Amino acid sequence: MTIFSSMNLVRRTIEIDADTDARLAEIAAERGQDVATVLADAVALLDSVVDLASPDVVEDRRRLDQYLATGKGVTFDDIKAWVASWDTAEELPPPLSRKTR
């Protein structure tokens, strides 16, 4: 699926790290396309799977803002321990939010 076309082109300068640039060039060469087409396809794919206006994203943003304001959350280690305890005799309760930073 390629949606990049020569119509309505806009020149935009972006800064990316060298590894990303190399990977873009590699993907473009593998596909026989230019980097602009690869980027356009990547944006179209991202847009097709991530709905920034969806309730899930809105809720995620609300929770991130709350964490940034309070520093309270649940650590990954707490989540891992909780999940690892599922279906065991010592199953843990869901971890509680606490100051993490």
mmCIF file of C-alpha atoms in Angstrom:
data_model
loop_
_atom_site.group_PDB
_atom_site.id
_atom_site.type_symbol
_atom_site.label_atom_id
_atom_site.label_comp_id
_atom_site.label_asym_id
_atom_site.label_seq_id
_atom_site.Cartn_x
_atom_site.Cartn_y
_atom_site.Cartn_z
ATOM 1 C CA MET A 1 0.000 0.000 0.000
ATOM 2 C CA THR A 2 1.601 3.251 -1.074
ATOM 3 C CA ILE A 3 -0.288 6.464 -0.577
ATOM 4 C CA PHE A 4 2.585 8.830 -1.237
ATOM 5 C CA SER A 5 2.042 10.638 -4.508
ATOM 6 C CA SER A 6 3.735 13.446 -6.362
ATOM 7 C CA MET A 7 0.653 15.632 -5.953
ATOM 8 C CA ASN A 8 0.580 18.275 -3.223
ATOM 9 C CA LEU A 9 4.131 17.690 -2.035
ATOM 10 C CA VAL A 10 5.312 19.646 0.979
ATOM 11 C CA ARG A 11 8.977 19.941 1.891
ATOM 12 C CA ARG A 12 9.563 19.325 5.577
ATOM 13 C CA THR A 13 12.872 19.036 7.381
ATOM 14 C CA ILE A 14 13.026 16.613 10.294
ATOM 15 C CA GLU A 15 15.836 15.562 12.572
ATOM 16 C CA ILE A 16 16.287 11.845 13.209
ATOM 17 C CA ASP A 17 19.104 9.848 14.711
ATOM 18 C CA ALA A 18 21.628 8.081 12.501
ATOM 19 C CA ASP A 19 20.270 4.597 13.273
ATOM 20 C CA THR A 20 16.753 5.589 12.224
ATOM 21 C CA ASP A 21 18.092 7.212 9.074
ATOM 22 C CA ALA A 22 20.040 4.075 8.196
ATOM 23 C CA ARG A 23 17.000 1.884 8.820
ATOM 24 C CA LEU A 24 14.797 4.135 6.662
ATOM 25 C CA ALA A 25 17.334 3.957 3.846
ATOM 26 C CA GLU A 26 17.547 0.173 4.224
ATOM 27 C CA ILE A 27 13.753 -0.252 4.120
ATOM 28 C CA ALA A 28 13.492 2.075 1.124
ATOM 29 C CA ALA A 29 16.167 0.113 -0.753
ATOM 30 C CA GLU A 30 14.507 -3.219 0.097
ATOM 31 C CA ARG A 31 11.183 -1.926 -1.217
ATOM 32 C CA GLY A 32 12.602 -0.075 -4.206
ATOM 33 C CA GLN A 33 11.100 3.161 -2.930
ATOM 34 C CA ASP A 34 12.359 6.474 -1.717
ATOM 35 C CA VAL A 35 12.494 7.367 1.972
ATOM 36 C CA ALA A 36 9.572 9.806 1.625
ATOM 37 C CA THR A 37 7.329 6.983 0.420
ATOM 38 C CA VAL A 38 8.440 4.721 3.278
ATOM 39 C CA LEU A 39 7.671 7.494 5.775
ATOM 40 C CA ALA A 40 4.278 8.202 4.199
ATOM 41 C CA ASP A 41 3.394 4.505 4.373
ATOM 42 C CA ALA A 42 4.557 4.318 7.995
ATOM 43 C CA VAL A 43 2.414 7.308 8.969
ATOM 44 C CA ALA A 44 -0.594 5.820 7.145
ATOM 45 C CA LEU A 45 -0.083 2.520 8.966
ATOM 46 C CA LEU A 46 0.246 4.255 12.327
ATOM 47 C CA ASP A 47 -2.855 6.296 11.604
ATOM 48 C CA SER A 48 -4.764 3.121 10.762
ATOM 49 C CA VAL A 49 -3.994 1.457 14.105
ATOM 50 C CA VAL A 50 -3.833 4.383 16.550
ATOM 51 C CA ASP A 51 -6.873 6.581 16.995
ATOM 52 C CA LEU A 52 -5.602 9.557 18.987
ATOM 53 C CA ALA A 53 -9.171 10.668 19.700
ATOM 54 C CA SER A 54 -10.240 7.280 21.031
ATOM 55 C CA PRO A 55 -11.310 6.979 24.666
ATOM 56 C CA ASP A 56 -8.355 4.664 25.377
ATOM 57 C CA VAL A 57 -5.809 7.250 24.287
ATOM 58 C CA VAL A 58 -7.633 10.016 26.138
ATOM 59 C CA GLU A 59 -7.625 7.875 29.287
ATOM 60 C CA ASP A 60 -3.933 7.048 28.849
ATOM 61 C CA ARG A 61 -3.122 10.747 28.534
ATOM 62 C CA ARG A 62 -5.203 11.546 31.631
ATOM 63 C CA ARG A 63 -3.337 8.896 33.618
ATOM 64 C CA LEU A 64 0.057 10.103 32.385
ATOM 65 C CA ASP A 65 -0.799 13.679 33.332
ATOM 66 C CA GLN A 66 -1.895 12.464 36.772
ATOM 67 C CA TYR A 67 1.374 10.559 37.212
ATOM 68 C CA LEU A 68 3.453 13.534 36.098
ATOM 69 C CA ALA A 69 1.599 15.770 38.551
ATOM 70 C CA THR A 70 1.757 13.416 41.560
ATOM 71 C CA GLY A 71 4.641 11.011 40.931
ATOM 72 C CA LYS A 72 2.321 8.217 42.074
ATOM 73 C CA GLY A 73 1.910 5.043 40.074
ATOM 74 C CA VAL A 74 2.482 1.303 39.982
ATOM 75 C CA THR A 75 5.960 0.083 39.095
ATOM 76 C CA PHE A 76 6.627 -2.497 36.408
ATOM 77 C CA ASP A 77 8.251 -4.738 39.027
ATOM 78 C CA ASP A 78 5.061 -4.611 41.133
ATOM 79 C CA ILE A 79 2.978 -5.523 38.081
ATOM 80 C CA LYS A 80 5.351 -8.393 37.168
ATOM 81 C CA ALA A 81 5.189 -9.808 40.704
ATOM 82 C CA TRP A 82 1.403 -9.538 40.737
ATOM 83 C CA VAL A 83 0.999 -11.260 37.351
ATOM 84 C CA ALA A 84 3.526 -13.955 38.284
ATOM 85 C CA SER A 85 1.438 -14.750 41.378
ATOM 86 C CA TRP A 86 -1.750 -15.441 39.415
ATOM 87 C CA ASP A 87 -3.086 -18.976 39.787
ATOM 88 C CA THR A 88 -0.745 -19.717 42.667
ATOM 89 C CA ALA A 89 -1.496 -20.403 46.329
ATOM 90 C CA GLU A 90 0.131 -17.046 47.169
ATOM 91 C CA GLU A 91 -1.739 -14.888 44.631
ATOM 92 C CA LEU A 92 -1.117 -11.217 45.359
ATOM 93 C CA PRO A 93 -3.756 -8.499 45.374
ATOM 94 C CA PRO A 94 -3.476 -5.869 42.619
ATOM 95 C CA PRO A 95 -0.637 -3.462 43.449
ATOM 96 C CA LEU A 96 -1.570 -0.095 44.871
ATOM 97 C CA SER A 97 -0.471 3.223 43.460
ATOM 98 C CA ARG A 98 2.417 4.740 45.412
ATOM 99 C CA LYS A 99 5.058 7.426 45.066
ATOM 100 C CA THR A 100 7.556 6.118 42.491
ATOM 101 C CA ARG A 101 9.721 9.180 41.914
#
